[in-house]
PDB file of C-alpha atoms in Angstrom:
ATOM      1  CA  UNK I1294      57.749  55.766  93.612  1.00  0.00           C
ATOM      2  CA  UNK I1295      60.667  53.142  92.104  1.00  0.00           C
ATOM      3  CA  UNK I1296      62.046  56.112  89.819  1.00  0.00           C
ATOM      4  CA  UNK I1297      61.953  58.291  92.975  1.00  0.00           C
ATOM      5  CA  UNK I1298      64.200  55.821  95.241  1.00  0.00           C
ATOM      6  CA  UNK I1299      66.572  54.774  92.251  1.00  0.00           C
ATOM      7  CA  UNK I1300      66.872  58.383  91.180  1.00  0.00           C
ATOM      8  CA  UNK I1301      67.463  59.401  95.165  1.00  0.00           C
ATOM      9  CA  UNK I1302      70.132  56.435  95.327  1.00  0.00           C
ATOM     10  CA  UNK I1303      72.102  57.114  92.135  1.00  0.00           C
ATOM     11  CA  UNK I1304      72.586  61.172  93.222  1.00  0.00           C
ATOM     12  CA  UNK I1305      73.737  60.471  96.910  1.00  0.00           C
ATOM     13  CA  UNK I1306      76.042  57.342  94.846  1.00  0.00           C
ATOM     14  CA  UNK I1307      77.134  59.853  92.930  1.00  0.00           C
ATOM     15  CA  UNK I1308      78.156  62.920  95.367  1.00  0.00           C
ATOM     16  CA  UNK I1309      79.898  60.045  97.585  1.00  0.00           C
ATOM     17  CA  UNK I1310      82.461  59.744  94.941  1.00  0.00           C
ATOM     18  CA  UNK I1311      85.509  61.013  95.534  1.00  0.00           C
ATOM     19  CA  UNK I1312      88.871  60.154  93.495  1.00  0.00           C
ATOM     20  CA  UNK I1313      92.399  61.147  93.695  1.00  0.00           C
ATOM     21  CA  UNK I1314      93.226  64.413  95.018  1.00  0.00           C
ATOM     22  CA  UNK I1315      95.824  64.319  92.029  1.00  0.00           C
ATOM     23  CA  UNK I1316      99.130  66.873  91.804  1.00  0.00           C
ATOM     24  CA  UNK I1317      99.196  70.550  93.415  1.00  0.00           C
ATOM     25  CA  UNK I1318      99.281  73.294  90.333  1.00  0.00           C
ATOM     26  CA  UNK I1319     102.229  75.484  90.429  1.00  0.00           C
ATOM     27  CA  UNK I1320     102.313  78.315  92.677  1.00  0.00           C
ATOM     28  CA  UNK I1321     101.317  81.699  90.987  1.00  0.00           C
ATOM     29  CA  UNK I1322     103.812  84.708  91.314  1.00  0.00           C
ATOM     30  CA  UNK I1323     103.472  86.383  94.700  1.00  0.00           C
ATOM     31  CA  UNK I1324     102.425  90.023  94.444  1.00  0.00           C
ATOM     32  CA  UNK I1325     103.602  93.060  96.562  1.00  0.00           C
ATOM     33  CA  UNK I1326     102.080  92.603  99.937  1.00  0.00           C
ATOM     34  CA  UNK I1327     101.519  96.303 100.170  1.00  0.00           C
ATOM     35  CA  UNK I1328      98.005  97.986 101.516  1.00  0.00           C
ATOM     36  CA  UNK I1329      99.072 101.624 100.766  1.00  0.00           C
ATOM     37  CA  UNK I1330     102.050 103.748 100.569  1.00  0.00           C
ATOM     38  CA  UNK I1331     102.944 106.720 102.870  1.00  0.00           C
ATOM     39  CA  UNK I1332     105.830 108.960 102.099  1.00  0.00           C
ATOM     40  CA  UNK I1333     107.205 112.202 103.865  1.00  0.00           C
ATOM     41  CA  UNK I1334     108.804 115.157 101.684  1.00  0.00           C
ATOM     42  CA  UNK I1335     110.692 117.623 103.468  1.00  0.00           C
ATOM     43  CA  UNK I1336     112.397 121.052 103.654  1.00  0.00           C
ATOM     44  CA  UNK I1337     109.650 122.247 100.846  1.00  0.00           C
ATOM     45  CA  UNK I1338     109.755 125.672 100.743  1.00  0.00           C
ATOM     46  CA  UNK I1339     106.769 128.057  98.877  1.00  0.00           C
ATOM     47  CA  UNK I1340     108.513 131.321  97.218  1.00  0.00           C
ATOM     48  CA  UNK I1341     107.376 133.683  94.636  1.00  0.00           C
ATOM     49  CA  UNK I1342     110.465 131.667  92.254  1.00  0.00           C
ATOM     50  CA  UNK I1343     108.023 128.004  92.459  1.00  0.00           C
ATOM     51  CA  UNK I1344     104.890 130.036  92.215  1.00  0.00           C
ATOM     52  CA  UNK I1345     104.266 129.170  95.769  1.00  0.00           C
ATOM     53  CA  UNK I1346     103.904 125.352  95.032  1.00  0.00           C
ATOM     54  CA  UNK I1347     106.117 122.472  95.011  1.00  0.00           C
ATOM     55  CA  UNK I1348     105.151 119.572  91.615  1.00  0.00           C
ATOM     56  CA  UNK I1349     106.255 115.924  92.442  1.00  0.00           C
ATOM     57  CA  UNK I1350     106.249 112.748  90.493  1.00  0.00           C
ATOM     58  CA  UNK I1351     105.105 110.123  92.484  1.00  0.00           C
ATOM     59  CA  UNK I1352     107.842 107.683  90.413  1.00  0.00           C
ATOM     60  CA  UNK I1353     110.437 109.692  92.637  1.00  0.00           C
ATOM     61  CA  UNK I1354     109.216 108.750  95.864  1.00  0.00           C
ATOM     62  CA  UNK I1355     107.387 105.535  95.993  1.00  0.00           C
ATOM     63  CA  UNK I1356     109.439 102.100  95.596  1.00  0.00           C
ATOM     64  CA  UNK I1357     109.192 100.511  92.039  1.00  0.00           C
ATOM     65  CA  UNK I1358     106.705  97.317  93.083  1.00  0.00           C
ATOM     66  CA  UNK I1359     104.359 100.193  94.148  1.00  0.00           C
ATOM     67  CA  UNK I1360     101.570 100.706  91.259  1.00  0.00           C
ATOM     68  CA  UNK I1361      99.487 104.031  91.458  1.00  0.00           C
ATOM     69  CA  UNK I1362      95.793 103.604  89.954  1.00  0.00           C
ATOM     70  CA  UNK I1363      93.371 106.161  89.041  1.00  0.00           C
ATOM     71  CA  UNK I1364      91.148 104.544  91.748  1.00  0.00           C
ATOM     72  CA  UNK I1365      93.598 105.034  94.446  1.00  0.00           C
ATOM     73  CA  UNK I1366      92.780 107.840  96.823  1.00  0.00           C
ATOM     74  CA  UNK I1367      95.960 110.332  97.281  1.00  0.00           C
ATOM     75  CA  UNK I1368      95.672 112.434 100.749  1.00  0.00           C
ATOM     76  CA  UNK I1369      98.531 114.851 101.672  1.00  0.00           C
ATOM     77  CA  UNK I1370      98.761 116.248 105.193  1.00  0.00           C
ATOM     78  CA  UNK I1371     100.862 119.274 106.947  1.00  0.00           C
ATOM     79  CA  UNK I1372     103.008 119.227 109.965  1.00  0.00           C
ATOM     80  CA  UNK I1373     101.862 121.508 112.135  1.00  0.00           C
ATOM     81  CA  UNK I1374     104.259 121.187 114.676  1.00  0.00           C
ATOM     82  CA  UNK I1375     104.708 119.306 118.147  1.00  0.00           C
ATOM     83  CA  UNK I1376     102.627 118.803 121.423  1.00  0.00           C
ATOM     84  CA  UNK I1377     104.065 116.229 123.904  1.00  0.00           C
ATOM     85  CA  UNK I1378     106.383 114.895 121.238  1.00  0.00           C
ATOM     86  CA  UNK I1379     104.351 113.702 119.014  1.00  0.00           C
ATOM     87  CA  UNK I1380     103.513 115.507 115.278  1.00  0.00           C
ATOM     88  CA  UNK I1381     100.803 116.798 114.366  1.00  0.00           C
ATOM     89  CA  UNK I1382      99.533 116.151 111.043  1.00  0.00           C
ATOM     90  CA  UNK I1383      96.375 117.826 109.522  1.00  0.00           C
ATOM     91  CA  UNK I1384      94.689 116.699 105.941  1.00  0.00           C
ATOM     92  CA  UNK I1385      94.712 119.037 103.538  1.00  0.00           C
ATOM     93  CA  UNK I1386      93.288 121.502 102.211  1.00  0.00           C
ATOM     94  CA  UNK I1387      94.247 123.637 105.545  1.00  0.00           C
ATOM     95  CA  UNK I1388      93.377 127.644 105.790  1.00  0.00           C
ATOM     96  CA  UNK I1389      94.675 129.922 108.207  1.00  0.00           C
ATOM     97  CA  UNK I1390      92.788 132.711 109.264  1.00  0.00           C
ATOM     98  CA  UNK I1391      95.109 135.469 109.552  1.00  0.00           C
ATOM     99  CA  UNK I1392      95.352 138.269 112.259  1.00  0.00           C
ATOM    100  CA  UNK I1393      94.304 141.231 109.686  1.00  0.00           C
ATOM    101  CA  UNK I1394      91.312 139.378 108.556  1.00  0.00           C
ATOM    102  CA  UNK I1395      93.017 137.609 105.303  1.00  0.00           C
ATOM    103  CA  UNK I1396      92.961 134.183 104.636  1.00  0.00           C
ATOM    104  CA  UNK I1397      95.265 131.406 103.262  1.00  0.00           C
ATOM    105  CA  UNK I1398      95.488 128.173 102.286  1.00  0.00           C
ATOM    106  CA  UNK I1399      98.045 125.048 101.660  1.00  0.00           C
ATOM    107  CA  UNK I1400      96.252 122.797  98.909  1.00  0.00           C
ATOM    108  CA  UNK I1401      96.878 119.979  96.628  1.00  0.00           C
ATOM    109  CA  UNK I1402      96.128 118.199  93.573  1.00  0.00           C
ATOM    110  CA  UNK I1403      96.810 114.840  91.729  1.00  0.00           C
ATOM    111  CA  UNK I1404      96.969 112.807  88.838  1.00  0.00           C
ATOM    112  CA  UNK I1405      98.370 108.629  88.425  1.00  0.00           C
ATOM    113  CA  UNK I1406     101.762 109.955  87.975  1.00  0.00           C
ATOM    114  CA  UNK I1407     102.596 113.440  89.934  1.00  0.00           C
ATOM    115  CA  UNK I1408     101.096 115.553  93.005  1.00  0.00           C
ATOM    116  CA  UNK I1409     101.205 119.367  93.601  1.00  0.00           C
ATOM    117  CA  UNK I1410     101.212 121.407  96.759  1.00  0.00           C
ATOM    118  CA  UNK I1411     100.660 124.953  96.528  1.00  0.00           C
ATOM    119  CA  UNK I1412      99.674 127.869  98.783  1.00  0.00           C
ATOM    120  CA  UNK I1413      96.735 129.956  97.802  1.00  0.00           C
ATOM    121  CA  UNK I1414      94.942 132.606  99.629  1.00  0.00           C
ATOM    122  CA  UNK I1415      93.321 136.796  99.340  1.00  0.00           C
ATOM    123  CA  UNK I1416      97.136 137.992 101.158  1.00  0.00           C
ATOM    124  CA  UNK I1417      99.995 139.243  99.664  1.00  0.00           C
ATOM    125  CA  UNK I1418     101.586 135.432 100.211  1.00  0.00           C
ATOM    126  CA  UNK I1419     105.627 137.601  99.597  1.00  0.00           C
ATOM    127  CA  UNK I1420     104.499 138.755 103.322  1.00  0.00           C
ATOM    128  CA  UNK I1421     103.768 135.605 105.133  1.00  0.00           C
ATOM    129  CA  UNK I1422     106.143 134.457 108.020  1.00  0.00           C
ATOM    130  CA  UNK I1423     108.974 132.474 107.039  1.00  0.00           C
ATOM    131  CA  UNK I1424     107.011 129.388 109.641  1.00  0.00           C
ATOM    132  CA  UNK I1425     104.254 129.254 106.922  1.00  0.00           C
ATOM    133  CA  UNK I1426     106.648 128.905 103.794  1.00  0.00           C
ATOM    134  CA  UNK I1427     109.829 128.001 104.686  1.00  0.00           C
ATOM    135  CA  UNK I1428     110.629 124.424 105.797  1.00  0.00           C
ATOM    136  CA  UNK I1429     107.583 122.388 105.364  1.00  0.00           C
ATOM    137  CA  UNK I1430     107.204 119.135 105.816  1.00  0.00           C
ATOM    138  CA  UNK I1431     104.107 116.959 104.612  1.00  0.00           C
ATOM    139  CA  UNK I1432     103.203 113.036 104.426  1.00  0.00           C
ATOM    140  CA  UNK I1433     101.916 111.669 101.248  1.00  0.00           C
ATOM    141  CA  UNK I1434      99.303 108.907 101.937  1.00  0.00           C
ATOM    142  CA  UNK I1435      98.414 106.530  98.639  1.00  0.00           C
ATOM    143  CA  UNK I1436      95.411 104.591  99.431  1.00  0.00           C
ATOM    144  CA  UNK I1437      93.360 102.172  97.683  1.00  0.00           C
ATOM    145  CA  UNK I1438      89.920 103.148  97.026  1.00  0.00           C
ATOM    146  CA  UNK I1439      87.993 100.520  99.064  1.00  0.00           C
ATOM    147  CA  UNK I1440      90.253 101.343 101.746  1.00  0.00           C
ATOM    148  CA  UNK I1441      89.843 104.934 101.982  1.00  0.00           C
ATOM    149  CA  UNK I1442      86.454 105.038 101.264  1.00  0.00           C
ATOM    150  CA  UNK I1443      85.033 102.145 103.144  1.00  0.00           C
ATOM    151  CA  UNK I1444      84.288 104.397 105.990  1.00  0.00           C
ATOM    152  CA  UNK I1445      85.931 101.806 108.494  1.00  0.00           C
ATOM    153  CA  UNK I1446      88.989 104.297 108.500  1.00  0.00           C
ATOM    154  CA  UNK I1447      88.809 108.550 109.522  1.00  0.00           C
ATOM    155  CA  UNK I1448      91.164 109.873 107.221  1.00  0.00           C
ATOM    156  CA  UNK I1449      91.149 112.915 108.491  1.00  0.00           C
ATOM    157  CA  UNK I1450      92.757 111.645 111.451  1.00  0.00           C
ATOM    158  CA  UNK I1451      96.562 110.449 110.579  1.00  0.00           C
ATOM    159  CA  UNK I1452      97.268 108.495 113.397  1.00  0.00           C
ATOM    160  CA  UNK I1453      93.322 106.273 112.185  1.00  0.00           C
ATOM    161  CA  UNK I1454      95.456 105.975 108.728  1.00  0.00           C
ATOM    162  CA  UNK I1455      98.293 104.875 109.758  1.00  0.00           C
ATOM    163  CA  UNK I1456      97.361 102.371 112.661  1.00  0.00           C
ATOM    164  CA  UNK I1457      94.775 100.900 110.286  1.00  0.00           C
ATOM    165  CA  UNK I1458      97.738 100.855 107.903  1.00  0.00           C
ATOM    166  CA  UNK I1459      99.886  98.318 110.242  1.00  0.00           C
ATOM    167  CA  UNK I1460      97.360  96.524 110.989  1.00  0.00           C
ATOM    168  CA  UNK I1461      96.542  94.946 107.572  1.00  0.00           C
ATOM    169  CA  UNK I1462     100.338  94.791 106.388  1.00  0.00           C
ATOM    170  CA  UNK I1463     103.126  94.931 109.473  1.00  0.00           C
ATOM    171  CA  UNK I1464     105.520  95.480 107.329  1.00  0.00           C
ATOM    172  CA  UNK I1465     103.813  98.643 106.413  1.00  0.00           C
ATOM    173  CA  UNK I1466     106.855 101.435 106.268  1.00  0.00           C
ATOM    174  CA  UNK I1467     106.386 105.102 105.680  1.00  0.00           C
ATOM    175  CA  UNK I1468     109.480 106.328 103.184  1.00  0.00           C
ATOM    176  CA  UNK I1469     111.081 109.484 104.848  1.00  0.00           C
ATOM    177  CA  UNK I1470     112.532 111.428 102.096  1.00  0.00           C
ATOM    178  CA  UNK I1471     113.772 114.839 101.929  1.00  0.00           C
ATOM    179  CA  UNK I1472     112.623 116.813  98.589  1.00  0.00           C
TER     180      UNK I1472
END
């Protein structure tokens, strides 16, 4: 029972140590304080000359202190125009369902360093209106994977993106570039 109270005694002696707090360490580098990127190309026009797509490098658009991983999730959506003001931005892919039955569609894909948009559909895409390929304009979301995919966010909805954006970084800016 002696072994029991001295070895009781010398661990609560021991945890009520405390010394000298002793000198701060140096202060590490500070990082970007950047939760995503969101950039906006355009005047992009689809033609039979670009194959009805438009290829950009991400390096062209996004600031320097902005690093793209493979992890990141990229998400690209259209303008479709105005009600009450405010755009109207729809994730991509989007189809149109055309009057005649035919179908098309405004697409993407990505890699860590460039992003293409093309148009792709079972029409004769020389005979679309001029509203459907000329003009375009599209925002280019760049979001971390835990971020996108975390389910706390609906992606599909811009204004959910972009609010959630601000919220975890108000300095969050969207880049409005023309192409």
């Amino acid at each position: 029972m002696k072994k029991l109270f001295f070895g009781l005694c010398g661990t609560l002696l021991l945890m009520a140590c405390e010394g000298s707090t002793g000198p701060a360490g140096p202060t590490g580098p500070q990082g970007p304080y950047i939760v995503g990127s969101v950039f906006e190309i355009a005047d992009v026009d689809f033609n039979p000359g670009n194959e009805y797509s438009f290829l950009g490098y991400f390096s062209d658009y996004v600031p320097a202190n902005v690093e793209i991983y493979s992890s990141d999730v990229v998400l690209i959506y259209l303008n479709e125009g105005l009600v009450n003001g405010n755009d109207i931005w729809s994730l991509m892919p989007q189809t149109f369902y055309l009057a005649g039955g035919g179908t098309f569609q405004y697409n993407y894909n990505q890699s860590v360093n460039d992003f293409e948009i093309y148009l792709q559909g079972n029409v004769n895409l020389d005979a679309l209106p001029a509203s459907y390929t000329q003009n375009q304009i599209f925002r280019i979301a760049i979001l971390p994977a835990d971020f996108a995919t975390g389910g706390k966010v609906n992606i599909e909805n811009y204004d959910s993106v972009i609010s959630a954006l601000k919220t975890q970084n108000p300095d969050f800016k969207i880049f409005q570039l023309k192409k």
